[in-house]
Phi, psi and omega in degrees: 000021193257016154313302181284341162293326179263118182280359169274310177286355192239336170286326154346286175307302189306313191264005176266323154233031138305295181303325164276004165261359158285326159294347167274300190302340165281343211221347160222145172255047189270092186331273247285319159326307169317326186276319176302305200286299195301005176288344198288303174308315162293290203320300178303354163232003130342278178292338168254354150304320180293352210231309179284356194250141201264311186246147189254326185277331154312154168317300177322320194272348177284317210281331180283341177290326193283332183307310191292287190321297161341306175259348141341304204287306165324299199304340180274339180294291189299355170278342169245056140355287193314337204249122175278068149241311194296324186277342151290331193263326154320306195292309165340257272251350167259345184297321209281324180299320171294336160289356167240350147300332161283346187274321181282304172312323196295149175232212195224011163283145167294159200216118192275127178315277184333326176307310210292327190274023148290296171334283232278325134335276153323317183282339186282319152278013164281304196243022149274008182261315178339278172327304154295012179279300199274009213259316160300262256271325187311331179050210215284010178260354199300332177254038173235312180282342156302327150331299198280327187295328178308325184284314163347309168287311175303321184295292210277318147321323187250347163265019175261294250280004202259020146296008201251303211258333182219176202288136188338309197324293191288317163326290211290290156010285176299304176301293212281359150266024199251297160354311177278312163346280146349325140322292181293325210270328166291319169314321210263354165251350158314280208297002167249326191255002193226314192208128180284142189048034177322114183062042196026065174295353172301335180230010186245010210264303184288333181307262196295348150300321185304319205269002172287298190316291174321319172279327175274332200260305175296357207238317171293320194282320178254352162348118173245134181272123167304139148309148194296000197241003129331280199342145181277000000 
């Protein structure tokens, strides 16, 4: 195991295959090839949370495994897009994964109200600029992306709130792949409901997901809890 143990050798791996599924997806239109490959990128960080993580039995460590899987599944889903039963049932199955992705962020410290409200700003002008993008195109999706986008915001709210409780490293980390979440989720809701290819969402849509995953999942995995008398 000791490729997913040297975290220099396991990013090697991870971007190694982000690169041969961009090279399927570029070079065939065969689904079921695409379904083969892209599982592989949750599935290797699986196996490295499972090779890095000290205690296993905690709840945190249930909700990141339930987080990868959820979106394992999405991600097998979301290749036949085209079909709106399958591309609703995707968008679940990444919402439930940001839900235990929140549930993995949350802590058990107190937080002064006033941090939030930059957040909280940012998150309210998110998905009042979204919205007015898409809001004529959405039809019958409209109270399921308004759905995804809240959570999307909440998902970003509870990874600034884990500044209280654990070491810069892993805060930041952690915001800039929740950062990049953002990123792939807008493109990829521009580019269905508002301009086709929007920003190359073909590559840049799965690119920042890979690198969302990546970043939230090493940012958990190396996470140190400040001592109590640390706090801000």
């Amino acid at each position: 195991m000791r490729l997913f143990k040297d975290k220099l050798l396991f990013s090697v791996l991870y971007f190694s295959i982000l690169i041969l599924y961009l090279y399927v997806k570029f070079n065939t239109n065969e689904n079921y090839i695409r379904v083969f490959v892209k599982p592989f990128l949750m599935v290797a960080l699986l196996i490295f949370i499972w090779v890095n993580s000290v205690d296993i039995r905690s709840n945190k460590f249930k909700f990141l495994n339930l987080a990868l899987i959820a979106s394992l599944v999405g991600d097998v889903l979301i290749v036949f897009k085209n079909n709106p039963i399958f591309f609703l049932v995707a968008m679940l199955f990444f919402m439930i994964a940001k839900i235990f992705y929140i549930f993995r962020f949350s802590g058990e410290r107190d937080f002064k109200i006033t941090h939030l409200y930059p957040v909280l700003a940012f998150c309210f002008f998110y998905i009042v600029a979204i919205f007015n993008i898409v809001f004529k195109n959405l039809g019958e999706y409209l109270i399921p992306v308004l759905i995804y986008l809240l959570f999307v915001s909440i998902e970003f709210l509870f990874a600034f709130l884990r500044r209280v409780e654990v070491d810069f490293k892993s805060f930041i980390i952690v915001v800039i792949g929740v950062l990049f979440s953002i990123s792939y989720n807008t493109i990829a809701l521009l580019s269905k409901f508002y301009e086709d290819d929007f920003l190359y969402n073909r590559i840049t849509v799965v690119s920042c997901y890979a690198v969302s995953q990546y970043l939230i999942v090493y940012g958990l995995v190396t996470e140190k809890i400040k001592p109590a008398e640390n706090l801000d």
